[in-house]
Amino acid sequence: MNQSFIRRLVHGRSLKEETVAAFGGAGTMFLIQPPCDLWFLAWLAPLPWLWLIMRKTSHLPPRFWQMIWCAGFVHWLATIHWLRLPHPATSLGWVCLSAYLAVYLPIFVWSARLLMRRWGWPLLAAAPISWVACEQLRGALFGGFTFAMLGHSQWRWTALLQIADIAGAIGLSGIVMLVAAVLFQLLRSWRTKETVREVLLTVSILGACIFYGHWRLTTIPKPRVAPLQALLVQGSIDTELKHDPNAFQEVTQQYDELTRSGLLESSSLPDLILWPETMWRIGLLEIDPNEQLPASVVTAILSESELANDIDYDDISLQALCRQRLEEERLEPLATYAKSYGTNWLVGVDKQVVTTNAATGTQYFNCAVLLDAGGRVRDTYAKMKPVLFGEYVPFAETFPWLYGLTPLPVGLTAGRQPLVTSVAGRRLTCTICYETALPATIRSLVRYCRQMNGGPDLIANLTNDGWFWGSSELDMHLTAAIFRSVEVRTPIVIAANTGFSASIDGCGRLLACGPRRKTATLRVEVVPDGRWTLWLLWGSFLPGICVAITVTVTLEHWVRRGTLS
């Protein structure tokens, strides 16, 4: 944005008030999110943007909408400032994502004005519906970005939080916007009968949500089995994209020492130890049986006694033996550590699959590996939702040269199968990193597990937030997990590098939490919940209605203007 463009936005006398309101709202909406986290102001924060909706002007010039977009752009630049931290190249992603998210502010104002002017709806209905529609769209399009939702600010209000098992986190955003709308109307004309009716309706809806929340908190099922004992290991290793050959020794030493220290704090072993995402630095290897290994590799790996005088390097059994040795060579150190801990261990590790199915001959997976006390691999989960441009580039599996345009050396291949397993008689599933921020992903995961084995009793999340250097991204990531636990009524335990490792119950209560950018071990008890929820039944049905209403009023507007035949 050059200076002349900014001057054109703010210079006109008719838009000075609008400019103050737009950028004032950008500021107040920033203050309610981490790092400021003035959550109690969330009920007032949207007021400047609601004032923009209520402007009486029938025709607004293009620069009005450009100005609102600029305000949204500034808001998102400040809110997701942490996206510039992993690498200088991610600053471009920070700017581009902020520019994209800023589009939703003019959409919100425009669609709410349409609902009021075209359909005659009151602000009390138009503002929440338009806001919910915008949050639903940004949480679904292009992989979805769900951090910093308006409702996320209220995660501490446990009773109100329970409404998420009906309408999700976005539903709570709608409630906050509803209250903000009625407060705006009170400030405008508090003596009218219409305002009194709106206040009574809003108080009734908010009261019903709080009553429902208290009722849900009294319906927690009694434990039918003993709690699962878990040891969450949180190291503090800042992560960089550049390859460090000494990283394995440093990371393994820190996490091993923390694990052994945590085991010594109790006389009994935990049922499960959790290490964060990719904190085991020696990647596992899997070779496709159809892959023909070169003779030089076979000779180097197998001993002389295993090689006959007349060697046929294409022999099936010889090739299979060599593949097995190569895979075991990568697994052996991991198994040795698992045996020394003497209990189940869920650890984040990269996996390399050599296969002719990949254009480059190799696929890379971000995995969680579950080993038993004997060092045997029980189950492996490959991350199913890699982060767009953070872990993969679209079409790069077909055109590998695209990675040369990014700081990513390689991209991840998405896993295809959720983890459905058990530990000490409790049903366990797993997610990795940003997957807990995706409501639809967690809903599908829990529905799948319940169909397969009636579970899960808990969701384990392995996260490496060392990319973000202890910034407010950690707070936003934790908040997302709190809402997921309520939506699906399933406890979540998080092992996170640099924080926040945490234990969250099925009511969204934060039972234990590690420090920011410091090491810690958390010994937690996980009690299954397992209640069914409307969110599991219908997912984004209610937010989807808001999207449908917004799209309908937009299409009607275009048709009436003759811009859509």
Short mmCIF file of N, CA and C in Angstrom, two decimals, residues 305-456:
data_model
loop_
_atom_site.label_atom_id
_atom_site.label_comp_id
_atom_site.label_asym_id
_atom_site.label_seq_id
_atom_site.Cartn_x
_atom_site.Cartn_y
_atom_site.Cartn_z
N SER A 305 28.69 -63.97 4.60
CA SER A 305 28.07 -65.28 4.79
C SER A 305 26.67 -65.35 4.19
N GLU A 306 26.02 -64.18 4.07
CA GLU A 306 24.68 -64.14 3.51
C GLU A 306 24.69 -64.05 1.99
N LEU A 307 25.86 -63.76 1.44
CA LEU A 307 25.98 -63.64 -0.01
C LEU A 307 26.62 -64.90 -0.57
N ALA A 308 25.97 -65.58 -1.47
CA ALA A 308 26.52 -66.80 -2.07
C ALA A 308 27.63 -66.45 -3.04
N ASN A 309 28.39 -67.50 -3.44
CA ASN A 309 29.48 -67.27 -4.40
C ASN A 309 28.94 -66.74 -5.72
N ASP A 310 27.90 -67.36 -6.18
CA ASP A 310 27.28 -66.91 -7.43
C ASP A 310 26.08 -66.03 -7.05
N ILE A 311 26.33 -64.74 -6.95
CA ILE A 311 25.33 -63.83 -6.44
C ILE A 311 24.37 -63.42 -7.53
N ASP A 312 23.10 -63.59 -7.24
CA ASP A 312 22.06 -63.06 -8.11
C ASP A 312 21.40 -61.90 -7.35
N TYR A 313 21.82 -60.67 -7.67
CA TYR A 313 21.33 -59.52 -6.92
C TYR A 313 19.84 -59.26 -7.13
N ASP A 314 19.28 -59.89 -8.13
CA ASP A 314 17.85 -59.73 -8.38
C ASP A 314 17.00 -60.78 -7.67
N ASP A 315 17.68 -61.68 -6.93
CA ASP A 315 16.96 -62.73 -6.23
C ASP A 315 15.95 -62.12 -5.25
N ILE A 316 14.72 -62.62 -5.25
CA ILE A 316 13.64 -62.05 -4.45
C ILE A 316 13.97 -62.10 -2.96
N SER A 317 14.46 -63.26 -2.50
CA SER A 317 14.75 -63.40 -1.07
C SER A 317 15.92 -62.51 -0.65
N LEU A 318 16.91 -62.35 -1.52
CA LEU A 318 18.05 -61.49 -1.22
C LEU A 318 17.61 -60.03 -1.13
N GLN A 319 16.78 -59.62 -2.06
CA GLN A 319 16.26 -58.26 -2.05
C GLN A 319 15.41 -58.02 -0.79
N ALA A 320 14.58 -58.97 -0.42
CA ALA A 320 13.73 -58.83 0.76
C ALA A 320 14.56 -58.73 2.03
N LEU A 321 15.62 -59.55 2.13
CA LEU A 321 16.50 -59.52 3.30
C LEU A 321 17.21 -58.16 3.40
N CYS A 322 17.63 -57.63 2.29
CA CYS A 322 18.31 -56.34 2.29
C CYS A 322 17.36 -55.22 2.70
N ARG A 323 16.16 -55.27 2.19
CA ARG A 323 15.16 -54.26 2.58
C ARG A 323 14.90 -54.32 4.08
N GLN A 324 14.78 -55.53 4.61
CA GLN A 324 14.52 -55.71 6.03
C GLN A 324 15.66 -55.13 6.87
N ARG A 325 16.90 -55.37 6.47
CA ARG A 325 18.06 -54.87 7.22
C ARG A 325 18.10 -53.34 7.21
N LEU A 326 17.80 -52.76 6.05
CA LEU A 326 17.81 -51.30 5.96
C LEU A 326 16.74 -50.68 6.85
N GLU A 327 15.56 -51.29 6.87
CA GLU A 327 14.47 -50.76 7.70
C GLU A 327 14.77 -50.95 9.19
N GLU A 328 15.34 -52.11 9.55
CA GLU A 328 15.67 -52.38 10.95
C GLU A 328 16.78 -51.47 11.45
N GLU A 329 17.70 -51.10 10.55
CA GLU A 329 18.79 -50.22 10.94
C GLU A 329 18.28 -48.87 11.44
N ARG A 330 17.23 -48.36 10.81
CA ARG A 330 16.63 -47.09 11.25
C ARG A 330 15.80 -47.27 12.52
N LEU A 331 15.17 -48.43 12.66
CA LEU A 331 14.27 -48.65 13.78
C LEU A 331 15.00 -49.03 15.06
N GLU A 332 16.15 -49.66 14.96
CA GLU A 332 16.84 -50.22 16.13
C GLU A 332 17.10 -49.20 17.24
N PRO A 333 17.62 -47.99 16.95
CA PRO A 333 17.84 -47.03 18.05
C PRO A 333 16.55 -46.66 18.77
N LEU A 334 15.47 -46.50 18.00
CA LEU A 334 14.17 -46.15 18.60
C LEU A 334 13.70 -47.27 19.52
N ALA A 335 13.84 -48.50 19.07
CA ALA A 335 13.42 -49.64 19.89
C ALA A 335 14.24 -49.75 21.17
N THR A 336 15.52 -49.41 21.09
CA THR A 336 16.39 -49.47 22.27
C THR A 336 15.90 -48.51 23.35
N TYR A 337 15.57 -47.30 22.97
CA TYR A 337 15.06 -46.33 23.93
C TYR A 337 13.72 -46.79 24.50
N ALA A 338 12.84 -47.34 23.65
CA ALA A 338 11.53 -47.80 24.12
C ALA A 338 11.68 -48.89 25.18
N LYS A 339 12.62 -49.82 24.97
CA LYS A 339 12.85 -50.88 25.96
C LYS A 339 13.32 -50.31 27.29
N SER A 340 14.14 -49.27 27.23
CA SER A 340 14.67 -48.68 28.46
C SER A 340 13.60 -47.97 29.27
N TYR A 341 12.54 -47.49 28.61
CA TYR A 341 11.47 -46.81 29.34
C TYR A 341 10.50 -47.81 29.97
N GLY A 342 10.37 -48.97 29.38
CA GLY A 342 9.58 -50.03 30.00
C GLY A 342 8.08 -49.85 29.95
N THR A 343 7.58 -49.01 29.05
CA THR A 343 6.14 -48.82 28.92
C THR A 343 5.82 -48.37 27.51
N ASN A 344 4.56 -48.16 27.23
CA ASN A 344 4.16 -47.71 25.89
C ASN A 344 4.67 -46.30 25.62
N TRP A 345 5.08 -46.06 24.39
CA TRP A 345 5.70 -44.78 24.04
C TRP A 345 5.16 -44.33 22.68
N LEU A 346 4.53 -43.17 22.66
CA LEU A 346 4.03 -42.56 21.43
C LEU A 346 4.96 -41.40 21.09
N VAL A 347 5.62 -41.49 19.95
CA VAL A 347 6.69 -40.53 19.64
C VAL A 347 6.55 -40.05 18.20
N GLY A 348 6.82 -38.77 18.00
CA GLY A 348 6.76 -38.18 16.66
C GLY A 348 8.05 -38.41 15.90
N VAL A 349 7.93 -38.90 14.65
CA VAL A 349 9.12 -39.24 13.86
C VAL A 349 8.77 -39.11 12.36
N ASP A 350 9.74 -38.71 11.58
CA ASP A 350 9.55 -38.69 10.13
C ASP A 350 9.71 -40.10 9.57
N LYS A 351 9.07 -40.33 8.44
CA LYS A 351 9.18 -41.64 7.79
C LYS A 351 9.39 -41.43 6.29
N GLN A 352 10.32 -42.18 5.76
CA GLN A 352 10.68 -42.10 4.35
C GLN A 352 10.27 -43.41 3.68
N VAL A 353 9.45 -43.30 2.63
CA VAL A 353 8.99 -44.49 1.90
C VAL A 353 9.55 -44.44 0.49
N VAL A 354 10.39 -45.42 0.17
CA VAL A 354 10.98 -45.52 -1.16
C VAL A 354 10.03 -46.33 -2.02
N THR A 355 9.50 -45.71 -3.07
CA THR A 355 8.50 -46.38 -3.88
C THR A 355 8.50 -45.84 -5.30
N THR A 356 8.16 -46.69 -6.22
CA THR A 356 8.06 -46.27 -7.62
C THR A 356 6.79 -45.47 -7.89
N ASN A 357 5.90 -45.40 -6.89
CA ASN A 357 4.64 -44.66 -7.06
C ASN A 357 4.84 -43.15 -6.99
N ALA A 358 5.98 -42.71 -6.46
CA ALA A 358 6.27 -41.28 -6.33
C ALA A 358 7.11 -40.81 -7.51
N ALA A 359 6.85 -39.58 -7.97
CA ALA A 359 7.59 -39.03 -9.11
C ALA A 359 9.07 -38.93 -8.81
N THR A 360 9.41 -38.64 -7.54
CA THR A 360 10.81 -38.53 -7.14
C THR A 360 11.39 -39.85 -6.65
N GLY A 361 10.55 -40.88 -6.53
CA GLY A 361 10.99 -42.17 -6.01
C GLY A 361 10.88 -42.30 -4.51
N THR A 362 10.50 -41.20 -3.84
CA THR A 362 10.43 -41.22 -2.37
C THR A 362 9.24 -40.40 -1.90
N GLN A 363 8.54 -40.91 -0.90
CA GLN A 363 7.49 -40.17 -0.22
C GLN A 363 7.90 -39.94 1.21
N TYR A 364 7.50 -38.79 1.76
CA TYR A 364 7.86 -38.41 3.13
C TYR A 364 6.59 -38.22 3.95
N PHE A 365 6.58 -38.82 5.14
CA PHE A 365 5.41 -38.76 6.01
C PHE A 365 5.82 -38.22 7.38
N ASN A 366 4.90 -37.47 7.99
CA ASN A 366 5.06 -37.00 9.37
C ASN A 366 4.25 -37.96 10.24
N CYS A 367 4.94 -38.74 11.06
CA CYS A 367 4.30 -39.88 11.72
C CYS A 367 4.33 -39.79 13.24
N ALA A 368 3.41 -40.51 13.84
CA ALA A 368 3.43 -40.84 15.26
C ALA A 368 3.54 -42.35 15.36
N VAL A 369 4.53 -42.82 16.07
CA VAL A 369 4.78 -44.26 16.18
C VAL A 369 4.53 -44.70 17.62
N LEU A 370 3.72 -45.72 17.78
CA LEU A 370 3.43 -46.29 19.10
C LEU A 370 4.24 -47.56 19.28
N LEU A 371 5.13 -47.58 20.29
CA LEU A 371 5.94 -48.75 20.61
C LEU A 371 5.55 -49.28 21.98
N ASP A 372 5.66 -50.59 22.15
CA ASP A 372 5.35 -51.17 23.46
C ASP A 372 6.62 -51.26 24.30
N ALA A 373 6.49 -51.83 25.49
CA ALA A 373 7.62 -51.89 26.41
C ALA A 373 8.76 -52.75 25.89
N GLY A 374 8.48 -53.63 24.94
CA GLY A 374 9.52 -54.47 24.36
C GLY A 374 10.19 -53.84 23.15
N GLY A 375 9.82 -52.62 22.82
CA GLY A 375 10.44 -51.94 21.69
C GLY A 375 9.82 -52.30 20.35
N ARG A 376 8.70 -53.01 20.35
CA ARG A 376 8.04 -53.40 19.11
C ARG A 376 7.07 -52.30 18.67
N VAL A 377 7.04 -52.04 17.38
CA VAL A 377 6.11 -51.06 16.83
C VAL A 377 4.71 -51.66 16.80
N ARG A 378 3.81 -51.05 17.53
CA ARG A 378 2.43 -51.53 17.56
C ARG A 378 1.58 -50.90 16.46
N ASP A 379 1.70 -49.58 16.31
CA ASP A 379 0.91 -48.88 15.30
C ASP A 379 1.66 -47.64 14.84
N THR A 380 1.32 -47.19 13.65
CA THR A 380 1.91 -45.97 13.09
C THR A 380 0.80 -45.12 12.48
N TYR A 381 0.83 -43.85 12.79
CA TYR A 381 -0.12 -42.91 12.19
C TYR A 381 0.64 -41.88 11.37
N ALA A 382 0.23 -41.66 10.14
CA ALA A 382 0.81 -40.63 9.27
C ALA A 382 -0.15 -39.46 9.18
N LYS A 383 0.35 -38.27 9.40
CA LYS A 383 -0.47 -37.06 9.41
C LYS A 383 -1.31 -36.97 8.14
N MET A 384 -2.61 -36.81 8.31
CA MET A 384 -3.53 -36.83 7.17
C MET A 384 -3.81 -35.45 6.59
N LYS A 385 -3.52 -34.40 7.35
CA LYS A 385 -3.81 -33.04 6.90
C LYS A 385 -2.54 -32.18 6.97
N PRO A 386 -1.60 -32.38 6.05
CA PRO A 386 -0.42 -31.50 6.03
C PRO A 386 -0.84 -30.06 5.77
N VAL A 387 -0.02 -29.13 6.27
CA VAL A 387 -0.34 -27.71 6.16
C VAL A 387 0.05 -27.20 4.77
N LEU A 388 -0.91 -26.56 4.11
CA LEU A 388 -0.68 -26.01 2.78
C LEU A 388 0.44 -24.98 2.81
N PHE A 389 1.44 -25.15 1.95
CA PHE A 389 2.62 -24.30 1.81
C PHE A 389 3.54 -24.35 3.03
N GLY A 390 3.09 -24.98 4.12
CA GLY A 390 3.96 -25.16 5.27
C GLY A 390 4.62 -26.52 5.27
N GLU A 391 3.88 -27.53 4.75
CA GLU A 391 4.40 -28.89 4.69
C GLU A 391 4.31 -29.50 3.30
N TYR A 392 3.58 -28.86 2.43
CA TYR A 392 3.53 -29.35 1.05
C TYR A 392 3.12 -28.20 0.13
N VAL A 393 3.46 -28.35 -1.13
CA VAL A 393 3.09 -27.40 -2.17
C VAL A 393 2.17 -28.13 -3.15
N PRO A 394 1.00 -27.55 -3.47
CA PRO A 394 0.09 -28.24 -4.40
C PRO A 394 0.77 -28.59 -5.72
N PHE A 395 0.50 -29.79 -6.20
CA PHE A 395 0.98 -30.31 -7.49
C PHE A 395 2.49 -30.61 -7.49
N ALA A 396 3.16 -30.44 -6.36
CA ALA A 396 4.61 -30.64 -6.34
C ALA A 396 4.98 -32.12 -6.40
N GLU A 397 4.07 -33.02 -6.05
CA GLU A 397 4.38 -34.44 -6.19
C GLU A 397 4.49 -34.82 -7.67
N THR A 398 3.74 -34.11 -8.49
CA THR A 398 3.83 -34.32 -9.94
C THR A 398 4.94 -33.49 -10.56
N PHE A 399 5.12 -32.28 -10.02
CA PHE A 399 6.15 -31.36 -10.52
C PHE A 399 7.09 -30.99 -9.38
N PRO A 400 8.06 -31.86 -9.06
CA PRO A 400 8.93 -31.64 -7.90
C PRO A 400 9.72 -30.34 -7.95
N TRP A 401 9.94 -29.78 -9.14
CA TRP A 401 10.71 -28.54 -9.27
C TRP A 401 10.04 -27.37 -8.54
N LEU A 402 8.75 -27.51 -8.19
CA LEU A 402 8.07 -26.44 -7.48
C LEU A 402 8.69 -26.19 -6.10
N TYR A 403 9.27 -27.24 -5.50
CA TYR A 403 9.90 -27.06 -4.19
C TYR A 403 11.15 -26.18 -4.28
N GLY A 404 11.72 -26.09 -5.46
CA GLY A 404 12.86 -25.21 -5.63
C GLY A 404 12.51 -23.75 -5.48
N LEU A 405 11.21 -23.42 -5.56
CA LEU A 405 10.75 -22.05 -5.41
C LEU A 405 10.42 -21.71 -3.96
N THR A 406 10.57 -22.68 -3.05
CA THR A 406 10.22 -22.48 -1.65
C THR A 406 11.39 -22.89 -0.76
N PRO A 407 11.34 -22.53 0.53
CA PRO A 407 12.38 -23.00 1.46
C PRO A 407 12.23 -24.45 1.88
N LEU A 408 11.14 -25.12 1.45
CA LEU A 408 10.92 -26.52 1.80
C LEU A 408 11.83 -27.41 0.96
N PRO A 409 12.64 -28.27 1.59
CA PRO A 409 13.46 -29.20 0.81
C PRO A 409 12.63 -30.26 0.11
N VAL A 410 11.61 -30.75 0.83
CA VAL A 410 10.68 -31.75 0.29
C VAL A 410 9.31 -31.46 0.88
N GLY A 411 8.30 -32.13 0.34
CA GLY A 411 6.95 -31.98 0.87
C GLY A 411 6.44 -33.27 1.47
N LEU A 412 5.45 -33.15 2.34
CA LEU A 412 4.86 -34.32 2.98
C LEU A 412 3.75 -34.92 2.12
N THR A 413 3.65 -36.22 2.18
CA THR A 413 2.52 -36.93 1.59
C THR A 413 1.49 -37.15 2.70
N ALA A 414 0.24 -36.93 2.40
CA ALA A 414 -0.82 -37.10 3.40
C ALA A 414 -1.05 -38.57 3.70
N GLY A 415 -1.21 -38.87 4.99
CA GLY A 415 -1.58 -40.22 5.39
C GLY A 415 -3.01 -40.53 4.98
N ARG A 416 -3.36 -41.80 4.98
CA ARG A 416 -4.68 -42.20 4.48
C ARG A 416 -5.56 -42.86 5.54
N GLN A 417 -4.99 -43.22 6.68
CA GLN A 417 -5.75 -44.02 7.64
C GLN A 417 -5.59 -43.45 9.05
N PRO A 418 -6.71 -43.18 9.75
CA PRO A 418 -6.61 -42.75 11.15
C PRO A 418 -6.05 -43.85 12.03
N LEU A 419 -5.52 -43.46 13.16
CA LEU A 419 -5.01 -44.43 14.13
C LEU A 419 -6.15 -44.89 15.03
N VAL A 420 -6.37 -46.19 15.07
CA VAL A 420 -7.37 -46.78 15.96
C VAL A 420 -6.66 -47.89 16.72
N THR A 421 -6.35 -47.63 17.98
CA THR A 421 -5.58 -48.60 18.76
C THR A 421 -6.00 -48.51 20.22
N SER A 422 -5.31 -49.24 21.08
CA SER A 422 -5.62 -49.20 22.51
C SER A 422 -4.32 -49.26 23.31
N VAL A 423 -4.37 -48.63 24.47
CA VAL A 423 -3.25 -48.63 25.40
C VAL A 423 -3.80 -48.90 26.78
N ALA A 424 -3.33 -49.95 27.41
CA ALA A 424 -3.78 -50.32 28.76
C ALA A 424 -5.30 -50.41 28.84
N GLY A 425 -5.91 -50.93 27.79
CA GLY A 425 -7.35 -51.12 27.78
C GLY A 425 -8.15 -49.88 27.42
N ARG A 426 -7.49 -48.76 27.12
CA ARG A 426 -8.19 -47.54 26.71
C ARG A 426 -7.99 -47.31 25.22
N ARG A 427 -9.05 -46.90 24.56
CA ARG A 427 -9.01 -46.71 23.12
C ARG A 427 -8.38 -45.36 22.79
N LEU A 428 -7.39 -45.40 21.92
CA LEU A 428 -6.57 -44.23 21.64
C LEU A 428 -6.57 -43.92 20.15
N THR A 429 -6.63 -42.63 19.83
CA THR A 429 -6.36 -42.17 18.48
C THR A 429 -5.40 -41.00 18.58
N CYS A 430 -4.92 -40.54 17.43
CA CYS A 430 -3.83 -39.57 17.44
C CYS A 430 -4.02 -38.54 16.33
N THR A 431 -3.59 -37.32 16.61
CA THR A 431 -3.48 -36.26 15.61
C THR A 431 -2.10 -35.63 15.73
N ILE A 432 -1.73 -34.91 14.71
CA ILE A 432 -0.41 -34.26 14.71
C ILE A 432 -0.59 -32.78 14.40
N CYS A 433 -0.09 -31.96 15.29
CA CYS A 433 0.04 -30.52 15.12
C CYS A 433 -1.29 -29.85 14.78
N TYR A 434 -1.35 -29.18 13.63
CA TYR A 434 -2.47 -28.30 13.28
C TYR A 434 -3.79 -29.04 13.10
N GLU A 435 -3.77 -30.35 13.08
CA GLU A 435 -5.01 -31.10 12.87
C GLU A 435 -6.04 -30.81 13.95
N THR A 436 -5.62 -30.47 15.17
CA THR A 436 -6.58 -30.15 16.22
C THR A 436 -7.28 -28.83 15.97
N ALA A 437 -6.78 -28.02 15.05
CA ALA A 437 -7.41 -26.75 14.73
C ALA A 437 -8.51 -26.90 13.69
N LEU A 438 -8.72 -28.11 13.18
CA LEU A 438 -9.69 -28.35 12.11
C LEU A 438 -10.90 -29.09 12.67
N PRO A 439 -12.00 -28.39 12.93
CA PRO A 439 -13.17 -29.04 13.55
C PRO A 439 -13.69 -30.23 12.76
N ALA A 440 -13.80 -30.09 11.44
CA ALA A 440 -14.35 -31.18 10.63
C ALA A 440 -13.45 -32.41 10.66
N THR A 441 -12.14 -32.19 10.71
CA THR A 441 -11.19 -33.31 10.75
C THR A 441 -11.34 -34.11 12.04
N ILE A 442 -11.44 -33.42 13.18
CA ILE A 442 -11.57 -34.10 14.46
C ILE A 442 -12.93 -34.78 14.56
N ARG A 443 -13.96 -34.13 14.04
CA ARG A 443 -15.29 -34.76 14.05
C ARG A 443 -15.27 -36.06 13.24
N SER A 444 -14.70 -36.03 12.04
CA SER A 444 -14.63 -37.23 11.21
C SER A 444 -13.80 -38.31 11.89
N LEU A 445 -12.73 -37.92 12.54
CA LEU A 445 -11.86 -38.88 13.23
C LEU A 445 -12.62 -39.60 14.34
N VAL A 446 -13.32 -38.85 15.17
CA VAL A 446 -14.03 -39.45 16.30
C VAL A 446 -15.19 -40.33 15.80
N ARG A 447 -15.90 -39.87 14.79
CA ARG A 447 -16.98 -40.69 14.23
C ARG A 447 -16.43 -42.01 13.67
N TYR A 448 -15.30 -41.94 13.00
CA TYR A 448 -14.67 -43.15 12.45
C TYR A 448 -14.27 -44.11 13.58
N CYS A 449 -13.65 -43.58 14.62
CA CYS A 449 -13.22 -44.44 15.73
C CYS A 449 -14.40 -45.07 16.44
N ARG A 450 -15.48 -44.34 16.60
CA ARG A 450 -16.66 -44.90 17.27
C ARG A 450 -17.30 -46.00 16.44
N GLN A 451 -17.21 -45.89 15.14
CA GLN A 451 -17.71 -46.96 14.29
C GLN A 451 -16.82 -48.19 14.35
N MET A 452 -15.51 -47.97 14.50
CA MET A 452 -14.56 -49.08 14.47
C MET A 452 -14.50 -49.84 15.78
N ASN A 453 -14.37 -49.11 16.91
CA ASN A 453 -14.20 -49.81 18.19
C ASN A 453 -14.94 -49.14 19.35
N GLY A 454 -15.86 -48.22 19.03
CA GLY A 454 -16.62 -47.57 20.09
C GLY A 454 -15.90 -46.42 20.75
N GLY A 455 -14.68 -46.15 20.34
CA GLY A 455 -13.86 -45.10 20.95
C GLY A 455 -13.93 -43.82 20.19
N PRO A 456 -12.96 -42.92 20.47
CA PRO A 456 -11.80 -43.11 21.34
C PRO A 456 -12.08 -42.66 22.77
#
